[in-house]
Amino acid sequence: AQKVTQAQTEISVVEKEDVTLDCVYETRDTTYYLFWYKQPPSGELVFLIRRNSFDEQNEISGRYSWNFQKSTSSFNFTITASQVVDSAVYFCALSHMNTGFQKLVFGTGTRLLVSP
Amino acid sequence: GAGVSQSPSNKVTEKGKDVELRCDPISGHTALYWYRQSLGQGLEFLIYFQGNSAPDKSGLPSDRFSAERTGGSVSTLTIQRTQQEDSAVYLCASSLYSGNSNQPQHFGDGTRLSIL
């Protein structure tokens, strides 16, 4: 069975602080995808990144960076110099790679509050 | 269209009534997914469509729930004899499907369903 754990329920930071959101996953698959989605107060889930299990290279996109470590089954997300607009709930998710479609298994989400 | 469109945005109905939720995917996206987001259960997969067929209905919680998709486009999720535990946000997502390549899912804003 697949499982995603986001142990941090809520994180509060002050603008310009760096913040890391943790994600730990469990799967018996040898090939799989990992995702991060952002859900702002408006409610729409916004796709941020997809990473396949073959590629452990870290990725940076502007103020966002992701650290994938297969050895610890973790896929952590760091926001550098946080801004108020980063306030949202962030979901980590996992899917099979081989079934031809993505059935996403989500973590319970981490609510990030960035205050001015 | 530019994004996944869901209607209605909000639906309030009495226990025991039937409801229909609509999803209009991104043009050209052949894969369509329904998820449910509730306080107690987080984000749960309900059903997946590839074209008009549903290879995976494993997430539908009971036989009161059904879904169909016509013309490889619009999908309708129907809940019969609604119960209070059906209250949740119902999210629809669509993605490009191309063989073994799983493309990221793009989500709509959801329908917030409240059962009185």
JSON list of C-alpha atoms in Angstrom, two decimals:
[
{"chain": "A", "resi": 1, "resn": "ALA", "atom": "CA", "xyz": [0.00, 0.00, 0.00]},
{"chain": "A", "resi": 2, "resn": "GLN", "atom": "CA", "xyz": [1.07, 3.57, -0.57]},
{"chain": "A", "resi": 3, "resn": "LYS", "atom": "CA", "xyz": [1.15, 6.20, 2.15]},
{"chain": "A", "resi": 4, "resn": "VAL", "atom": "CA", "xyz": [2.30, 9.79, 2.43]},
{"chain": "A", "resi": 5, "resn": "THR", "atom": "CA", "xyz": [3.01, 11.42, 5.78]},
{"chain": "A", "resi": 6, "resn": "GLN", "atom": "CA", "xyz": [3.23, 15.14, 6.35]},
{"chain": "A", "resi": 7, "resn": "ALA", "atom": "CA", "xyz": [3.93, 15.37, 10.03]},
{"chain": "A", "resi": 8, "resn": "GLN", "atom": "CA", "xyz": [3.76, 19.17, 10.21]},
{"chain": "A", "resi": 9, "resn": "THR", "atom": "CA", "xyz": [0.13, 20.20, 10.49]},
{"chain": "A", "resi": 10, "resn": "GLU", "atom": "CA", "xyz": [0.79, 23.93, 10.56]},
{"chain": "A", "resi": 11, "resn": "ILE", "atom": "CA", "xyz": [3.87, 26.14, 10.31]},
{"chain": "A", "resi": 12, "resn": "SER", "atom": "CA", "xyz": [3.98, 29.86, 11.02]},
{"chain": "A", "resi": 13, "resn": "VAL", "atom": "CA", "xyz": [6.86, 32.02, 9.84]},
{"chain": "A", "resi": 14, "resn": "VAL", "atom": "CA", "xyz": [7.58, 35.68, 9.35]},
{"chain": "A", "resi": 15, "resn": "GLU", "atom": "CA", "xyz": [8.13, 37.01, 5.87]},
{"chain": "A", "resi": 16, "resn": "LYS", "atom": "CA", "xyz": [11.64, 36.45, 4.46]},
{"chain": "A", "resi": 17, "resn": "GLU", "atom": "CA", "xyz": [12.27, 33.42, 6.63]},
{"chain": "A", "resi": 18, "resn": "ASP", "atom": "CA", "xyz": [13.15, 30.14, 4.95]},
{"chain": "A", "resi": 19, "resn": "VAL", "atom": "CA", "xyz": [10.82, 27.23, 5.64]},
{"chain": "A", "resi": 20, "resn": "THR", "atom": "CA", "xyz": [10.99, 23.50, 4.90]},
{"chain": "A", "resi": 21, "resn": "LEU", "atom": "CA", "xyz": [7.93, 21.31, 4.55]},
{"chain": "A", "resi": 22, "resn": "ASP", "atom": "CA", "xyz": [8.56, 17.64, 5.24]},
{"chain": "A", "resi": 23, "resn": "CYS", "atom": "CA", "xyz": [7.17, 14.70, 3.29]},
{"chain": "A", "resi": 24, "resn": "VAL", "atom": "CA", "xyz": [7.83, 11.04, 3.96]},
{"chain": "A", "resi": 25, "resn": "TYR", "atom": "CA", "xyz": [6.35, 8.32, 1.80]},
{"chain": "A", "resi": 26, "resn": "GLU", "atom": "CA", "xyz": [5.87, 4.57, 1.78]},
{"chain": "A", "resi": 27, "resn": "THR", "atom": "CA", "xyz": [5.51, 2.42, -1.32]},
{"chain": "A", "resi": 28, "resn": "ARG", "atom": "CA", "xyz": [6.38, -1.07, -2.46]},
{"chain": "A", "resi": 29, "resn": "ASP", "atom": "CA", "xyz": [6.81, 0.15, -6.02]},
{"chain": "A", "resi": 30, "resn": "THR", "atom": "CA", "xyz": [10.31, 0.46, -7.39]},
{"chain": "A", "resi": 31, "resn": "THR", "atom": "CA", "xyz": [9.15, 3.16, -9.79]},
{"chain": "A", "resi": 32, "resn": "TYR", "atom": "CA", "xyz": [6.82, 5.93, -8.77]},
{"chain": "A", "resi": 33, "resn": "TYR", "atom": "CA", "xyz": [6.13, 9.65, -8.99]},
{"chain": "A", "resi": 34, "resn": "LEU", "atom": "CA", "xyz": [6.16, 12.24, -6.23]},
{"chain": "A", "resi": 35, "resn": "PHE", "atom": "CA", "xyz": [4.34, 15.55, -6.38]},
{"chain": "A", "resi": 36, "resn": "TRP", "atom": "CA", "xyz": [3.80, 18.77, -4.50]},
{"chain": "A", "resi": 37, "resn": "TYR", "atom": "CA", "xyz": [0.60, 20.77, -4.83]},
{"chain": "A", "resi": 38, "resn": "LYS", "atom": "CA", "xyz": [-0.32, 24.14, -3.33]},
{"chain": "A", "resi": 39, "resn": "GLN", "atom": "CA", "xyz": [-3.86, 24.93, -2.20]},
{"chain": "A", "resi": 40, "resn": "PRO", "atom": "CA", "xyz": [-4.34, 28.67, -1.58]},
{"chain": "A", "resi": 41, "resn": "PRO", "atom": "CA", "xyz": [-7.42, 29.97, 0.25]},
{"chain": "A", "resi": 42, "resn": "SER", "atom": "CA", "xyz": [-9.30, 30.07, -3.06]},
{"chain": "A", "resi": 43, "resn": "GLY", "atom": "CA", "xyz": [-9.30, 26.25, -2.94]},
{"chain": "A", "resi": 44, "resn": "GLU", "atom": "CA", "xyz": [-7.80, 25.26, -6.28]},
{"chain": "A", "resi": 45, "resn": "LEU", "atom": "CA", "xyz": [-4.96, 22.75, -6.12]},
{"chain": "A", "resi": 46, "resn": "VAL", "atom": "CA", "xyz": [-2.00, 24.15, -8.02]},
{"chain": "A", "resi": 47, "resn": "PHE", "atom": "CA", "xyz": [0.61, 21.75, -9.39]},
{"chain": "A", "resi": 48, "resn": "LEU", "atom": "CA", "xyz": [4.15, 22.67, -8.32]},
{"chain": "A", "resi": 49, "resn": "ILE", "atom": "CA", "xyz": [6.42, 19.77, -9.21]},
{"chain": "A", "resi": 50, "resn": "ARG", "atom": "CA", "xyz": [6.56, 16.14, -10.29]},
{"chain": "A", "resi": 51, "resn": "ARG", "atom": "CA", "xyz": [9.60, 13.99, -9.62]},
{"chain": "A", "resi": 52, "resn": "ASN", "atom": "CA", "xyz": [10.14, 10.41, -10.77]},
{"chain": "A", "resi": 53, "resn": "SER", "atom": "CA", "xyz": [11.85, 7.84, -8.62]},
{"chain": "A", "resi": 54, "resn": "PHE", "atom": "CA", "xyz": [14.76, 7.47, -11.06]},
{"chain": "A", "resi": 55, "resn": "ASP", "atom": "CA", "xyz": [15.92, 11.01, -10.54]},
{"chain": "A", "resi": 56, "resn": "GLU", "atom": "CA", "xyz": [17.27, 12.00, -7.16]},
{"chain": "A", "resi": 57, "resn": "GLN", "atom": "CA", "xyz": [18.73, 15.25, -8.37]},
{"chain": "A", "resi": 58, "resn": "ASN", "atom": "CA", "xyz": [17.53, 18.19, -6.35]},
{"chain": "A", "resi": 59, "resn": "GLU", "atom": "CA", "xyz": [15.55, 20.83, -8.17]},
{"chain": "A", "resi": 60, "resn": "ILE", "atom": "CA", "xyz": [15.33, 24.57, -7.77]},
{"chain": "A", "resi": 61, "resn": "SER", "atom": "CA", "xyz": [12.72, 26.84, -9.24]},
{"chain": "A", "resi": 62, "resn": "GLY", "atom": "CA", "xyz": [13.04, 30.43, -8.14]},
{"chain": "A", "resi": 63, "resn": "ARG", "atom": "CA", "xyz": [12.48, 30.52, -4.38]},
{"chain": "A", "resi": 64, "resn": "TYR", "atom": "CA", "xyz": [11.31, 26.89, -4.35]},
{"chain": "A", "resi": 65, "resn": "SER", "atom": "CA", "xyz": [13.59, 23.88, -4.00]},
{"chain": "A", "resi": 66, "resn": "TRP", "atom": "CA", "xyz": [12.98, 20.19, -3.52]},
{"chain": "A", "resi": 67, "resn": "ASN", "atom": "CA", "xyz": [15.19, 17.60, -1.87]},
{"chain": "A", "resi": 68, "resn": "PHE", "atom": "CA", "xyz": [14.42, 14.01, -2.87]},
{"chain": "A", "resi": 69, "resn": "GLN", "atom": "CA", "xyz": [16.22, 11.32, -0.86]},
{"chain": "A", "resi": 70, "resn": "LYS", "atom": "CA", "xyz": [15.27, 7.77, -1.73]},
{"chain": "A", "resi": 71, "resn": "SER", "atom": "CA", "xyz": [17.34, 6.37, 1.13]},
{"chain": "A", "resi": 72, "resn": "THR", "atom": "CA", "xyz": [15.08, 8.05, 3.67]},
{"chain": "A", "resi": 73, "resn": "SER", "atom": "CA", "xyz": [11.91, 8.00, 1.51]},
{"chain": "A", "resi": 74, "resn": "SER", "atom": "CA", "xyz": [11.62, 11.75, 1.80]},
{"chain": "A", "resi": 75, "resn": "PHE", "atom": "CA", "xyz": [10.71, 14.52, -0.60]},
{"chain": "A", "resi": 76, "resn": "ASN", "atom": "CA", "xyz": [11.05, 17.78, 1.27]},
{"chain": "A", "resi": 77, "resn": "PHE", "atom": "CA", "xyz": [10.10, 21.20, -0.03]},
{"chain": "A", "resi": 78, "resn": "THR", "atom": "CA", "xyz": [11.89, 24.41, 0.91]},
{"chain": "A", "resi": 79, "resn": "ILE", "atom": "CA", "xyz": [10.68, 27.94, 0.32]},
{"chain": "A", "resi": 80, "resn": "THR", "atom": "CA", "xyz": [13.45, 30.52, 0.55]},
{"chain": "A", "resi": 81, "resn": "ALA", "atom": "CA", "xyz": [12.68, 34.08, 1.65]},
{"chain": "A", "resi": 82, "resn": "SER", "atom": "CA", "xyz": [9.01, 33.31, 2.21]},
{"chain": "A", "resi": 83, "resn": "GLN", "atom": "CA", "xyz": [6.33, 35.81, 1.21]},
{"chain": "A", "resi": 84, "resn": "VAL", "atom": "CA", "xyz": [2.78, 36.39, 2.42]},
{"chain": "A", "resi": 85, "resn": "VAL", "atom": "CA", "xyz": [1.50, 35.01, -0.91]},
{"chain": "A", "resi": 86, "resn": "ASP", "atom": "CA", "xyz": [3.07, 31.67, -0.01]},
{"chain": "A", "resi": 87, "resn": "SER", "atom": "CA", "xyz": [0.42, 31.20, 2.68]},
{"chain": "A", "resi": 88, "resn": "ALA", "atom": "CA", "xyz": [-1.50, 28.09, 1.68]},
{"chain": "A", "resi": 89, "resn": "VAL", "atom": "CA", "xyz": [-1.89, 24.42, 2.41]},
{"chain": "A", "resi": 90, "resn": "TYR", "atom": "CA", "xyz": [0.76, 22.32, 0.72]},
{"chain": "A", "resi": 91, "resn": "PHE", "atom": "CA", "xyz": [0.17, 18.70, -0.19]},
{"chain": "A", "resi": 92, "resn": "CYS", "atom": "CA", "xyz": [2.70, 16.05, -1.00]},
{"chain": "A", "resi": 93, "resn": "ALA", "atom": "CA", "xyz": [1.43, 13.15, -3.14]},
{"chain": "A", "resi": 94, "resn": "LEU", "atom": "CA", "xyz": [2.55, 9.84, -4.57]},
{"chain": "A", "resi": 95, "resn": "SER", "atom": "CA", "xyz": [1.45, 7.77, -7.55]},
{"chain": "A", "resi": 96, "resn": "HIS", "atom": "CA", "xyz": [2.31, 4.58, -9.37]},
{"chain": "A", "resi": 97, "resn": "MET", "atom": "CA", "xyz": [4.34, 4.99, -12.53]},
{"chain": "A", "resi": 98, "resn": "ASN", "atom": "CA", "xyz": [3.45, 1.83, -14.37]},
{"chain": "A", "resi": 99, "resn": "THR", "atom": "CA", "xyz": [-0.32, 1.70, -14.37]},
{"chain": "A", "resi": 100, "resn": "GLY", "atom": "CA", "xyz": [-0.73, 4.24, -17.14]},
{"chain": "A", "resi": 101, "resn": "PHE", "atom": "CA", "xyz": [-2.56, 6.74, -15.01]},
{"chain": "A", "resi": 102, "resn": "GLN", "atom": "CA", "xyz": [-1.95, 8.63, -11.81]},
{"chain": "A", "resi": 103, "resn": "LYS", "atom": "CA", "xyz": [-4.03, 7.70, -8.82]},
{"chain": "A", "resi": 104, "resn": "LEU", "atom": "CA", "xyz": [-2.70, 10.26, -6.40]},
{"chain": "A", "resi": 105, "resn": "VAL", "atom": "CA", "xyz": [-2.28, 9.36, -2.77]},
{"chain": "A", "resi": 106, "resn": "PHE", "atom": "CA", "xyz": [-2.09, 12.57, -0.78]},
{"chain": "A", "resi": 107, "resn": "GLY", "atom": "CA", "xyz": [-0.63, 13.45, 2.57]},
{"chain": "A", "resi": 108, "resn": "THR", "atom": "CA", "xyz": [-2.79, 15.34, 5.02]},
{"chain": "A", "resi": 109, "resn": "GLY", "atom": "CA", "xyz": [-1.22, 18.65, 4.08]},
{"chain": "A", "resi": 110, "resn": "THR", "atom": "CA", "xyz": [0.81, 21.31, 5.87]},
{"chain": "A", "resi": 111, "resn": "ARG", "atom": "CA", "xyz": [-0.75, 24.72, 6.41]},
{"chain": "A", "resi": 112, "resn": "LEU", "atom": "CA", "xyz": [1.84, 27.46, 5.98]},
{"chain": "A", "resi": 113, "resn": "LEU", "atom": "CA", "xyz": [1.11, 30.87, 7.44]},
{"chain": "A", "resi": 114, "resn": "VAL", "atom": "CA", "xyz": [3.48, 33.66, 6.44]},
{"chain": "A", "resi": 115, "resn": "SER", "atom": "CA", "xyz": [2.96, 36.87, 8.33]},
{"chain": "A", "resi": 116, "resn": "PRO", "atom": "CA", "xyz": [4.28, 40.29, 7.27]},
{"chain": "B", "resi": 1, "resn": "GLY", "atom": "CA", "xyz": [-11.04, 26.07, -21.87]},
{"chain": "B", "resi": 2, "resn": "ALA", "atom": "CA", "xyz": [-8.13, 27.52, -19.96]},
{"chain": "B", "resi": 3, "resn": "GLY", "atom": "CA", "xyz": [-8.58, 25.33, -16.92]},
{"chain": "B", "resi": 4, "resn": "VAL", "atom": "CA", "xyz": [-10.73, 22.64, -15.35]},
{"chain": "B", "resi": 5, "resn": "SER", "atom": "CA", "xyz": [-14.20, 24.02, -14.73]},
{"chain": "B", "resi": 6, "resn": "GLN", "atom": "CA", "xyz": [-16.53, 22.66, -12.06]},
{"chain": "B", "resi": 7, "resn": "SER", "atom": "CA", "xyz": [-20.12, 23.52, -11.32]},
{"chain": "B", "resi": 8, "resn": "PRO", "atom": "CA", "xyz": [-21.80, 24.42, -9.14]},
{"chain": "B", "resi": 9, "resn": "SER", "atom": "CA", "xyz": [-19.22, 26.07, -6.90]},
{"chain": "B", "resi": 10, "resn": "ASN", "atom": "CA", "xyz": [-21.41, 25.46, -3.89]},
{"chain": "B", "resi": 11, "resn": "LYS", "atom": "CA", "xyz": [-24.35, 23.16, -3.35]},
{"chain": "B", "resi": 12, "resn": "VAL", "atom": "CA", "xyz": [-26.51, 22.96, -0.26]},
{"chain": "B", "resi": 13, "resn": "THR", "atom": "CA", "xyz": [-29.14, 20.26, -0.18]},
{"chain": "B", "resi": 14, "resn": "GLU", "atom": "CA", "xyz": [-31.27, 18.31, 2.23]},
{"chain": "B", "resi": 15, "resn": "LYS", "atom": "CA", "xyz": [-30.40, 14.85, 3.37]},
{"chain": "B", "resi": 16, "resn": "GLY", "atom": "CA", "xyz": [-31.92, 12.24, 1.09]},
{"chain": "B", "resi": 17, "resn": "LYS", "atom": "CA", "xyz": [-31.87, 14.33, -2.07]},
{"chain": "B", "resi": 18, "resn": "ASP", "atom": "CA", "xyz": [-29.85, 13.45, -5.17]},
{"chain": "B", "resi": 19, "resn": "VAL", "atom": "CA", "xyz": [-27.12, 15.78, -6.43]},
{"chain": "B", "resi": 20, "resn": "GLU", "atom": "CA", "xyz": [-25.17, 16.08, -9.66]},
{"chain": "B", "resi": 21, "resn": "LEU", "atom": "CA", "xyz": [-21.73, 17.65, -9.84]},
{"chain": "B", "resi": 22, "resn": "ARG", "atom": "CA", "xyz": [-20.24, 18.62, -13.17]},
{"chain": "B", "resi": 23, "resn": "CYS", "atom": "CA", "xyz": [-16.67, 18.74, -14.41]},
{"chain": "B", "resi": 24, "resn": "ASP", "atom": "CA", "xyz": [-15.45, 20.20, -17.69]},
{"chain": "B", "resi": 25, "resn": "PRO", "atom": "CA", "xyz": [-11.80, 19.20, -18.20]},
{"chain": "B", "resi": 26, "resn": "ILE", "atom": "CA", "xyz": [-9.07, 21.04, -20.03]},
{"chain": "B", "resi": 27, "resn": "SER", "atom": "CA", "xyz": [-9.57, 20.69, -23.76]},
{"chain": "B", "resi": 28, "resn": "GLY", "atom": "CA", "xyz": [-7.60, 17.74, -25.11]},
{"chain": "B", "resi": 29, "resn": "HIS", "atom": "CA", "xyz": [-7.14, 16.05, -21.75]},
{"chain": "B", "resi": 30, "resn": "THR", "atom": "CA", "xyz": [-8.29, 12.47, -22.08]},
{"chain": "B", "resi": 31, "resn": "ALA", "atom": "CA", "xyz": [-7.77, 11.48, -18.44]},
{"chain": "B", "resi": 32, "resn": "LEU", "atom": "CA", "xyz": [-10.22, 12.75, -15.82]},
{"chain": "B", "resi": 33, "resn": "TYR", "atom": "CA", "xyz": [-10.21, 12.16, -12.07]},
{"chain": "B", "resi": 34, "resn": "TRP", "atom": "CA", "xyz": [-12.59, 12.83, -9.21]},
{"chain": "B", "resi": 35, "resn": "TYR", "atom": "CA", "xyz": [-11.33, 13.33, -5.66]},
{"chain": "B", "resi": 36, "resn": "ARG", "atom": "CA", "xyz": [-13.07, 14.22, -2.42]},
{"chain": "B", "resi": 37, "resn": "GLN", "atom": "CA", "xyz": [-11.62, 16.50, 0.25]},
{"chain": "B", "resi": 38, "resn": "SER", "atom": "CA", "xyz": [-13.21, 16.27, 3.66]},
{"chain": "B", "resi": 39, "resn": "LEU", "atom": "CA", "xyz": [-12.11, 17.22, 7.16]},
{"chain": "B", "resi": 40, "resn": "GLY", "atom": "CA", "xyz": [-11.94, 13.72, 8.49]},
{"chain": "B", "resi": 41, "resn": "GLN", "atom": "CA", "xyz": [-10.48, 11.94, 5.48]},
{"chain": "B", "resi": 42, "resn": "GLY", "atom": "CA", "xyz": [-8.25, 14.44, 3.70]},
{"chain": "B", "resi": 43, "resn": "LEU", "atom": "CA", "xyz": [-7.98, 14.13, -0.07]},
{"chain": "B", "resi": 44, "resn": "GLU", "atom": "CA", "xyz": [-9.28, 10.82, -1.41]},
{"chain": "B", "resi": 45, "resn": "PHE", "atom": "CA", "xyz": [-9.35, 9.40, -4.91]},
{"chain": "B", "resi": 46, "resn": "LEU", "atom": "CA", "xyz": [-12.83, 8.46, -6.11]},
{"chain": "B", "resi": 47, "resn": "ILE", "atom": "CA", "xyz": [-12.74, 7.47, -9.79]},
{"chain": "B", "resi": 48, "resn": "TYR", "atom": "CA", "xyz": [-10.66, 7.77, -12.94]},
{"chain": "B", "resi": 49, "resn": "PHE", "atom": "CA", "xyz": [-11.81, 8.06, -16.56]},
{"chain": "B", "resi": 50, "resn": "GLN", "atom": "CA", "xyz": [-9.80, 7.41, -19.66]},
{"chain": "B", "resi": 51, "resn": "GLY", "atom": "CA", "xyz": [-11.99, 8.66, -22.46]},
{"chain": "B", "resi": 52, "resn": "ASN", "atom": "CA", "xyz": [-15.52, 7.58, -21.58]},
{"chain": "B", "resi": 53, "resn": "SER", "atom": "CA", "xyz": [-14.57, 4.45, -19.68]},
{"chain": "B", "resi": 54, "resn": "ALA", "atom": "CA", "xyz": [-13.71, 4.17, -16.01]},
{"chain": "B", "resi": 55, "resn": "PRO", "atom": "CA", "xyz": [-10.91, 1.65, -15.46]},
{"chain": "B", "resi": 56, "resn": "ASP", "atom": "CA", "xyz": [-10.73, 2.43, -11.76]},
{"chain": "B", "resi": 57, "resn": "LYS", "atom": "CA", "xyz": [-13.78, 3.11, -9.61]},
{"chain": "B", "resi": 58, "resn": "SER", "atom": "CA", "xyz": [-12.19, 1.77, -6.46]},
{"chain": "B", "resi": 59, "resn": "GLY", "atom": "CA", "xyz": [-12.52, 4.99, -4.50]},
{"chain": "B", "resi": 60, "resn": "LEU", "atom": "CA", "xyz": [-16.29, 5.39, -4.77]},
{"chain": "B", "resi": 61, "resn": "PRO", "atom": "CA", "xyz": [-17.44, 5.04, -1.14]},
{"chain": "B", "resi": 62, "resn": "SER", "atom": "CA", "xyz": [-20.79, 3.36, -1.78]},
{"chain": "B", "resi": 63, "resn": "ASP", "atom": "CA", "xyz": [-23.25, 2.41, -4.49]},
{"chain": "B", "resi": 64, "resn": "ARG", "atom": "CA", "xyz": [-24.97, 5.76, -3.95]},
{"chain": "B", "resi": 65, "resn": "PHE", "atom": "CA", "xyz": [-22.07, 7.28, -5.86]},
{"chain": "B", "resi": 66, "resn": "SER", "atom": "CA", "xyz": [-21.79, 7.02, -9.62]},
{"chain": "B", "resi": 67, "resn": "ALA", "atom": "CA", "xyz": [-20.08, 8.92, -12.39]},
{"chain": "B", "resi": 68, "resn": "GLU", "atom": "CA", "xyz": [-20.18, 9.07, -16.12]},
{"chain": "B", "resi": 69, "resn": "ARG", "atom": "CA", "xyz": [-18.31, 10.82, -18.87]},
{"chain": "B", "resi": 70, "resn": "THR", "atom": "CA", "xyz": [-19.66, 11.52, -22.32]},
{"chain": "B", "resi": 71, "resn": "GLY", "atom": "CA", "xyz": [-17.91, 12.51, -25.52]},
{"chain": "B", "resi": 72, "resn": "GLY", "atom": "CA", "xyz": [-14.57, 12.11, -23.78]},
{"chain": "B", "resi": 73, "resn": "SER", "atom": "CA", "xyz": [-15.14, 15.48, -22.20]},
{"chain": "B", "resi": 74, "resn": "VAL", "atom": "CA", "xyz": [-17.65, 16.51, -19.53]},
{"chain": "B", "resi": 75, "resn": "SER", "atom": "CA", "xyz": [-18.09, 14.27, -16.51]},
{"chain": "B", "resi": 76, "resn": "THR", "atom": "CA", "xyz": [-20.92, 14.13, -13.99]},
{"chain": "B", "resi": 77, "resn": "LEU", "atom": "CA", "xyz": [-20.61, 12.75, -10.48]},
{"chain": "B", "resi": 78, "resn": "THR", "atom": "CA", "xyz": [-23.97, 11.77, -9.02]},
{"chain": "B", "resi": 79, "resn": "ILE", "atom": "CA", "xyz": [-24.71, 11.13, -5.38]},
{"chain": "B", "resi": 80, "resn": "GLN", "atom": "CA", "xyz": [-28.06, 9.56, -4.63]},
{"chain": "B", "resi": 81, "resn": "ARG", "atom": "CA", "xyz": [-29.91, 9.78, -1.33]},
{"chain": "B", "resi": 82, "resn": "THR", "atom": "CA", "xyz": [-27.30, 12.09, 0.13]},
{"chain": "B", "resi": 83, "resn": "GLN", "atom": "CA", "xyz": [-26.14, 11.65, 3.70]},
{"chain": "B", "resi": 84, "resn": "GLN", "atom": "CA", "xyz": [-24.49, 14.16, 6.00]},
{"chain": "B", "resi": 85, "resn": "GLU", "atom": "CA", "xyz": [-21.18, 12.35, 5.72]},
{"chain": "B", "resi": 86, "resn": "ASP", "atom": "CA", "xyz": [-21.19, 13.18, 1.99]},
{"chain": "B", "resi": 87, "resn": "SER", "atom": "CA", "xyz": [-20.51, 16.82, 2.88]},
{"chain": "B", "resi": 88, "resn": "ALA", "atom": "CA", "xyz": [-17.11, 17.66, 1.40]},
{"chain": "B", "resi": 89, "resn": "VAL", "atom": "CA", "xyz": [-15.37, 19.47, -1.43]},
{"chain": "B", "resi": 90, "resn": "TYR", "atom": "CA", "xyz": [-15.45, 17.41, -4.60]},
{"chain": "B", "resi": 91, "resn": "LEU", "atom": "CA", "xyz": [-12.46, 18.07, -6.82]},
{"chain": "B", "resi": 92, "resn": "CYS", "atom": "CA", "xyz": [-12.05, 17.20, -10.46]},
{"chain": "B", "resi": 93, "resn": "ALA", "atom": "CA", "xyz": [-8.71, 16.97, -12.26]},
{"chain": "B", "resi": 94, "resn": "SER", "atom": "CA", "xyz": [-7.65, 16.25, -15.81]},
{"chain": "B", "resi": 95, "resn": "SER", "atom": "CA", "xyz": [-4.40, 15.32, -17.48]},
{"chain": "B", "resi": 96, "resn": "LEU", "atom": "CA", "xyz": [-2.88, 14.34, -20.77]},
{"chain": "B", "resi": 97, "resn": "TYR", "atom": "CA", "xyz": [-2.51, 10.62, -21.14]},
{"chain": "B", "resi": 98, "resn": "SER", "atom": "CA", "xyz": [0.16, 9.22, -23.38]},
{"chain": "B", "resi": 99, "resn": "GLY", "atom": "CA", "xyz": [1.04, 5.57, -22.91]},
{"chain": "B", "resi": 100, "resn": "ASN", "atom": "CA", "xyz": [3.45, 5.18, -20.06]},
{"chain": "B", "resi": 101, "resn": "SER", "atom": "CA", "xyz": [3.93, 8.87, -19.61]},
{"chain": "B", "resi": 102, "resn": "ASN", "atom": "CA", "xyz": [1.88, 10.14, -16.72]},
{"chain": "B", "resi": 103, "resn": "GLN", "atom": "CA", "xyz": [1.32, 13.85, -17.08]},
{"chain": "B", "resi": 104, "resn": "PRO", "atom": "CA", "xyz": [0.56, 16.05, -14.07]},
{"chain": "B", "resi": 105, "resn": "GLN", "atom": "CA", "xyz": [-3.06, 16.48, -13.07]},
{"chain": "B", "resi": 106, "resn": "HIS", "atom": "CA", "xyz": [-4.60, 19.94, -13.16]},
{"chain": "B", "resi": 107, "resn": "PHE", "atom": "CA", "xyz": [-7.40, 20.58, -10.71]},
{"chain": "B", "resi": 108, "resn": "GLY", "atom": "CA", "xyz": [-10.58, 22.63, -10.77]},
{"chain": "B", "resi": 109, "resn": "ASP", "atom": "CA", "xyz": [-11.77, 24.85, -7.93]},
{"chain": "B", "resi": 110, "resn": "GLY", "atom": "CA", "xyz": [-14.06, 22.15, -6.62]},
{"chain": "B", "resi": 111, "resn": "THR", "atom": "CA", "xyz": [-17.70, 21.93, -5.62]},
{"chain": "B", "resi": 112, "resn": "ARG", "atom": "CA", "xyz": [-18.40, 22.47, -1.93]},
{"chain": "B", "resi": 113, "resn": "LEU", "atom": "CA", "xyz": [-21.29, 20.17, -1.03]},
{"chain": "B", "resi": 114, "resn": "SER", "atom": "CA", "xyz": [-23.18, 20.68, 2.21]},
{"chain": "B", "resi": 115, "resn": "ILE", "atom": "CA", "xyz": [-25.84, 18.23, 3.30]},
{"chain": "B", "resi": 116, "resn": "LEU", "atom": "CA", "xyz": [-28.30, 19.61, 5.87]}
]
